[in-house]
PDB file of C-alpha atoms and ligand atoms in Angstrom:
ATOM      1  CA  UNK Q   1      43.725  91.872  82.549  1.00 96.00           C
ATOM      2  CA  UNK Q   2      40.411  93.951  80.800  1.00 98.00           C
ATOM      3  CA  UNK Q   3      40.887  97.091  80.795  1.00 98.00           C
ATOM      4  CA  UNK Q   4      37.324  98.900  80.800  1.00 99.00           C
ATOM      5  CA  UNK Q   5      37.220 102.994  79.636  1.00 98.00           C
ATOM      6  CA  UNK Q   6      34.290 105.549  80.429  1.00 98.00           C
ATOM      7  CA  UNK Q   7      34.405 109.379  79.900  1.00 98.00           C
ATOM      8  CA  UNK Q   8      31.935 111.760  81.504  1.00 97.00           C
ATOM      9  CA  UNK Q   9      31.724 115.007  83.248  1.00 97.00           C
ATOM     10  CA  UNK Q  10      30.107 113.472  86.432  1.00 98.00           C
ATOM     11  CA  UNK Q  11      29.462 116.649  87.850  1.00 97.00           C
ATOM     12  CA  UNK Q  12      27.665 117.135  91.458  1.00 97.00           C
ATOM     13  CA  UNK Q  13      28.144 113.230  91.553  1.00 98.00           C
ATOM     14  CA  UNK Q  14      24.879 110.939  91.899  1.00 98.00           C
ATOM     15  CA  UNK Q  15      23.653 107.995  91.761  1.00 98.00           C
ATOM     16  CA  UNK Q  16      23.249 107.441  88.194  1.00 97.00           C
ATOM     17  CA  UNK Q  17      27.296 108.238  88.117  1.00 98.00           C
ATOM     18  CA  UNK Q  18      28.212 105.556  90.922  1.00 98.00           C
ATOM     19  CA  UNK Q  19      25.906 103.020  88.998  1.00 98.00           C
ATOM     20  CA  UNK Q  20      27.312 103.303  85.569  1.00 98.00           C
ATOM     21  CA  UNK Q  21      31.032 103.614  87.391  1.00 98.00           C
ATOM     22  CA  UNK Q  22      29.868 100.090  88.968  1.00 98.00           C
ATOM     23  CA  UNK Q  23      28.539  98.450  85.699  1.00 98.00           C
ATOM     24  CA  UNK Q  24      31.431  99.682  83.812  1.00 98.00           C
ATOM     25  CA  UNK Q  25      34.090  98.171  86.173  1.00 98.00           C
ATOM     26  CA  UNK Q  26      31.845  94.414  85.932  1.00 98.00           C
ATOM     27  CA  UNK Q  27      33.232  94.237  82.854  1.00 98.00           C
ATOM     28  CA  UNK Q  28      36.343  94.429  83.397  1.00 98.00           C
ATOM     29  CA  UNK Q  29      39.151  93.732  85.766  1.00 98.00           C
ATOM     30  CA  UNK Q  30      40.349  97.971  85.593  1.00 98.00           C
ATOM     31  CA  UNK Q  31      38.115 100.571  85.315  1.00 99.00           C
ATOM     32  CA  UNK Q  32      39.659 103.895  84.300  1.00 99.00           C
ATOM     33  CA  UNK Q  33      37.334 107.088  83.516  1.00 99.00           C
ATOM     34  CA  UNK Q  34      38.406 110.322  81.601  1.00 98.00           C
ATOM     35  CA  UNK Q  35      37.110 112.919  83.999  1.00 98.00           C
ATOM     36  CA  UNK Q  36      35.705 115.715  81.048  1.00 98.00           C
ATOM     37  CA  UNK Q  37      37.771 119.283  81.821  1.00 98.00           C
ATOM     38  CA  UNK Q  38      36.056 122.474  82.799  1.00 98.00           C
ATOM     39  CA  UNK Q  39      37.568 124.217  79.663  1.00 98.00           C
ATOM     40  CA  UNK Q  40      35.428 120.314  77.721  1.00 98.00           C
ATOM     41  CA  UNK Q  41      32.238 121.191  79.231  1.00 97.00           C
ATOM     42  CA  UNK Q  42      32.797 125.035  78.331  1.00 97.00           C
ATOM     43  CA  UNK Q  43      32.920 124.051  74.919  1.00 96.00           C
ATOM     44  CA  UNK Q  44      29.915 121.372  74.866  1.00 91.00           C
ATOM     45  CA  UNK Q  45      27.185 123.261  77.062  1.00 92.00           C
ATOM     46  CA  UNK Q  46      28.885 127.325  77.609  1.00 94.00           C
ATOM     47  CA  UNK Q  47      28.598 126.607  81.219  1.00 94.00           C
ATOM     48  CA  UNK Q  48      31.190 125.873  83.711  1.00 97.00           C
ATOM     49  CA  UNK Q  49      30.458 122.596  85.860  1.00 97.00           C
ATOM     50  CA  UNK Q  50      29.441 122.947  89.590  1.00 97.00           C
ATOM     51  CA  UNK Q  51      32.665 121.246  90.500  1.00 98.00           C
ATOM     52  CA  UNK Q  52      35.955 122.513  89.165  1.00 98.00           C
ATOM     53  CA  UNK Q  53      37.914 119.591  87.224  1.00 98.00           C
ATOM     54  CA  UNK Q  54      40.458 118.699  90.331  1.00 98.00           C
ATOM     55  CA  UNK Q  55      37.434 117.965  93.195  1.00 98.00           C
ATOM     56  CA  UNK Q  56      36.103 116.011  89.905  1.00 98.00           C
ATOM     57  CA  UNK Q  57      38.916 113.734  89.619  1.00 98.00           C
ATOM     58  CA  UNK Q  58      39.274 113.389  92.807  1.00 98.00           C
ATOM     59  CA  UNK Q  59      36.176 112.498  94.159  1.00 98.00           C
ATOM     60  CA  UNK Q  60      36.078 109.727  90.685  1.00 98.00           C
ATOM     61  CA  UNK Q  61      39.237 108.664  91.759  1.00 98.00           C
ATOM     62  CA  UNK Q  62      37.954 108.072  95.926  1.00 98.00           C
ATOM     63  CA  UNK Q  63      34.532 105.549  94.204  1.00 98.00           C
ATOM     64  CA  UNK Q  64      35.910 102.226  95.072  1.00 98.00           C
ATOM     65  CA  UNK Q  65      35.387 100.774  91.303  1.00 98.00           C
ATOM     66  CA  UNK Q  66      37.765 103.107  89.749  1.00 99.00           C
ATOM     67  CA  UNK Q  67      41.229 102.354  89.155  1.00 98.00           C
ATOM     68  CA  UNK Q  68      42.508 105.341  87.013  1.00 98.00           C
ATOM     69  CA  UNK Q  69      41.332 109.070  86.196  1.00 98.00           C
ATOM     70  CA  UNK Q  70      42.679 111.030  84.165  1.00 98.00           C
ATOM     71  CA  UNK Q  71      41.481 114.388  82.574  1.00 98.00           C
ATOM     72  CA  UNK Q  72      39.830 114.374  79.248  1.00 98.00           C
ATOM     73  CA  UNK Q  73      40.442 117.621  77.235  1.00 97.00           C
ATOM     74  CA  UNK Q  74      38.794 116.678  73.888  1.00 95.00           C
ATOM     75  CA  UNK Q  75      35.826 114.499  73.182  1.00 93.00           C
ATOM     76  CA  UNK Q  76      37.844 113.668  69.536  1.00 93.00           C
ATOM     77  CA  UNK Q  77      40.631 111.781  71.611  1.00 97.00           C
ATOM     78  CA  UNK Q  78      38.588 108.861  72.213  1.00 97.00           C
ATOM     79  CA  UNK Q  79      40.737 106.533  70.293  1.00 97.00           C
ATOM     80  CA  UNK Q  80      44.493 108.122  71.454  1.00 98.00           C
ATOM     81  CA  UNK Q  81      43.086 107.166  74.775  1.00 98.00           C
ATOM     82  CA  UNK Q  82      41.483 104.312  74.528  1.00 98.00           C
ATOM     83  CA  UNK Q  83      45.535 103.035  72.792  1.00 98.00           C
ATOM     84  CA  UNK Q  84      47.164 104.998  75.977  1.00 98.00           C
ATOM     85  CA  UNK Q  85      45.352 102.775  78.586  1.00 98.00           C
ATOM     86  CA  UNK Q  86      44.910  99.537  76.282  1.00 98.00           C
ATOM     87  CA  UNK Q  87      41.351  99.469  76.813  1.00 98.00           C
ATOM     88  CA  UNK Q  88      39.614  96.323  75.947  1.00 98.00           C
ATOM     89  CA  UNK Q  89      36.153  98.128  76.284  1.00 98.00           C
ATOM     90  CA  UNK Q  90      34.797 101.390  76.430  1.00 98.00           C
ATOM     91  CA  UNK Q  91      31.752 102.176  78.015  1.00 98.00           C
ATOM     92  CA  UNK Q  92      29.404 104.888  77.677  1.00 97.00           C
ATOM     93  CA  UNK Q  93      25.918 105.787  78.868  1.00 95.00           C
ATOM     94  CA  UNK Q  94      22.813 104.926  76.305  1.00 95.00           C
ATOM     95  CA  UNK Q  95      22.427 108.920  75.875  1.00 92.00           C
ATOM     96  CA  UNK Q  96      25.671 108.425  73.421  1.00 92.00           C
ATOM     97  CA  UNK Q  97      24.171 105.220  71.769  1.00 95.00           C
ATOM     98  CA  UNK Q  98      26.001 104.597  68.532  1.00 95.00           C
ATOM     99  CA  UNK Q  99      28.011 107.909  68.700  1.00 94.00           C
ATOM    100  CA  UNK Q 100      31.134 105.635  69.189  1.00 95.00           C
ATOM    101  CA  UNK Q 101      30.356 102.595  66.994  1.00 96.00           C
ATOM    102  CA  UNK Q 102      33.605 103.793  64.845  1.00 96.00           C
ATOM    103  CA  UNK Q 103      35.986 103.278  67.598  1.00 97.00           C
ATOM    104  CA  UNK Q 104      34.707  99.297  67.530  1.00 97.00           C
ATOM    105  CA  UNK Q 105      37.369  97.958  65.871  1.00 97.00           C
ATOM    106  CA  UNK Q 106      39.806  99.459  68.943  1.00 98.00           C
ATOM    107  CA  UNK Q 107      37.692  97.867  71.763  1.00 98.00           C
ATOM    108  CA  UNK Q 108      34.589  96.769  72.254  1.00 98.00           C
ATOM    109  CA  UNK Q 109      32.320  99.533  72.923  1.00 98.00           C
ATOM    110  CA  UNK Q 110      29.196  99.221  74.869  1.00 98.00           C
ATOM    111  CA  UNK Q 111      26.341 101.690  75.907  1.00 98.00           C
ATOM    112  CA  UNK Q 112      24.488 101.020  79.337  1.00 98.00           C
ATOM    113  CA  UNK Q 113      21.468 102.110  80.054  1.00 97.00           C
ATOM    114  CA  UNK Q 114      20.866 105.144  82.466  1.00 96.00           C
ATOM    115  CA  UNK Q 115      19.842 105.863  85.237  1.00 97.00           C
ATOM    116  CA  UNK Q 116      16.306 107.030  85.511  1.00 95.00           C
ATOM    117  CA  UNK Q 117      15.129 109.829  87.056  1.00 92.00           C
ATOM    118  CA  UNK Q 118      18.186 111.514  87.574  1.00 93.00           C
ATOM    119  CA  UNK Q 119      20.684 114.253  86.321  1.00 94.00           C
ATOM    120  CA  UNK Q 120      22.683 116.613  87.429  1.00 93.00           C
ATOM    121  CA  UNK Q 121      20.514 119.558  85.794  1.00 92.00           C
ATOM    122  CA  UNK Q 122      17.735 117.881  88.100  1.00 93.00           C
ATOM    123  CA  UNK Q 123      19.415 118.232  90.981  1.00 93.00           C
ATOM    124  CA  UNK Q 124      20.628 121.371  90.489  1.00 92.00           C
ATOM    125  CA  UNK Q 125      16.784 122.984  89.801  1.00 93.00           C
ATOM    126  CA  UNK Q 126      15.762 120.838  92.900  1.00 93.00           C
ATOM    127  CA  UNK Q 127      18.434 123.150  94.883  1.00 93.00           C
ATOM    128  CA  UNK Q 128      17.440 126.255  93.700  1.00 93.00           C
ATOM    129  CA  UNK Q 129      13.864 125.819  94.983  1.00 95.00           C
ATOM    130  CA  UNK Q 130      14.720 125.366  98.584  1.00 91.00           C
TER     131      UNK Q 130
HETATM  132  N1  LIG N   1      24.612 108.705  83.599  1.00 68.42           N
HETATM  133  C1  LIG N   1      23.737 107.648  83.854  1.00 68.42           C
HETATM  134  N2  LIG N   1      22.516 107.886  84.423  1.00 68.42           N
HETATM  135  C2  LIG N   1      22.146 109.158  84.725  1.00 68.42           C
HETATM  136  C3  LIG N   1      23.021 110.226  84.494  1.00 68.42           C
HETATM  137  C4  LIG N   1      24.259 109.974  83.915  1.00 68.42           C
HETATM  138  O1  LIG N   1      24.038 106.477  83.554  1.00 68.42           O
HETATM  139  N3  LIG N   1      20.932 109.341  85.251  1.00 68.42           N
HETATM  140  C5  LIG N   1      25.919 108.416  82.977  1.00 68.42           C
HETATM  141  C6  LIG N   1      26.058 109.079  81.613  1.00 68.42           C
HETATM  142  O2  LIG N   1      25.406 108.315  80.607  1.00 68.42           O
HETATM  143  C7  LIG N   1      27.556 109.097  81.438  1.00 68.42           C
HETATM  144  C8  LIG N   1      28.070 109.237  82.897  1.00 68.42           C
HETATM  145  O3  LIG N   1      26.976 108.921  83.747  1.00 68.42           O
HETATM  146  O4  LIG N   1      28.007 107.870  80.903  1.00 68.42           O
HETATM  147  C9  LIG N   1      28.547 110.645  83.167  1.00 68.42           C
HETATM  148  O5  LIG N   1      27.487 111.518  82.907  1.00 68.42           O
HETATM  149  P1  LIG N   1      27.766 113.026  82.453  1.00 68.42           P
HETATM  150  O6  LIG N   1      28.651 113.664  83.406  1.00 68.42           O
HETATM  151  O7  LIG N   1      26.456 113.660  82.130  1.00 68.42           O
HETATM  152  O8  LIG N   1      28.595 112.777  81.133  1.00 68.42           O
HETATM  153  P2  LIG N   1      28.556 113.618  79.847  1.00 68.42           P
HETATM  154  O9  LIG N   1      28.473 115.074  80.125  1.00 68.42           O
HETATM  155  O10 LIG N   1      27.572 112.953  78.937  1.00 68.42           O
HETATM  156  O11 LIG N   1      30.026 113.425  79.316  1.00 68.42           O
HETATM  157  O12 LIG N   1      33.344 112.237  76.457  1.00 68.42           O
HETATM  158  C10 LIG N   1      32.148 111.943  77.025  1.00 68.42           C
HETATM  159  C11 LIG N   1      31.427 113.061  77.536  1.00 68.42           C
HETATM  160  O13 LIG N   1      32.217 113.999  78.122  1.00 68.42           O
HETATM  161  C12 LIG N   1      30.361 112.471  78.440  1.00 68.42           C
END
């Protein structure tokens, strides 16, 4: 059994978020995510997401590749969590590319690609033009 890890705020959910949810789990046989908290994002961009944290994990936990959710309170944790779930990998998107190398020797960490073309800050200032 591989046990796959992502982390991510995945706020007013898209399709770059279903993509790298559905790359993540192809390499592995369990995907679990760490759904960032509202009090996380506070903290990273003093703003509170769209979505409050529960409607977050819960619409994470309803996308078909995802096995496990739980709530990620601090972006320092990466390694308690990775040991809690035994992840073999942990995945994150390129925007993060070689933030995480340090955690290598705990799993194999890998950075996909994004999405083009699409963010939630994108959406969001599409909305508020209609
Ligand atoms: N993503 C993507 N393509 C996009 C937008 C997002 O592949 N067009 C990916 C991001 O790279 C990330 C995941 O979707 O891996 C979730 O995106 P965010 O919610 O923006 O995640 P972020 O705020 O970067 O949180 O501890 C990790 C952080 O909390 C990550």
């Amino acid at each position: 059994m591989r046990t796959v890890i992502t982390f991510g705020t995945f706020d007013v959910f898209h399709v770059g978020h279903l993509n790298i949810l559905r790359r993540a789990k192809s390499l592995g046989d369990r995907l679990v995510v760490g759904v960032s908290s509202d009090a996380l994002n506070f903290k990273k961009k003093e703003r509170y997401p769209v979505y409050a944290q529960h409607d977050r994990l819960s619409i994470i936990q309803g996308i078909r590749y995802v096995d496990d959710v739980f709530l990620e309170e601090s972006l320092e944790q990466k390694a308690e969590y990775i040991k809690r779930y035994s992840a073999d990998v942990l995945v994150m998107g390129d925007d993060w590319k070689g933030r995480f190398d340090s955690l290598s020797s705990l799993a194999n960490v890998v950075y996909l690609e994004r999405t083009p073309s699409v963010s939630t800050t994108s959406v969001i200032e599409v909305i508020k033009t209609i």
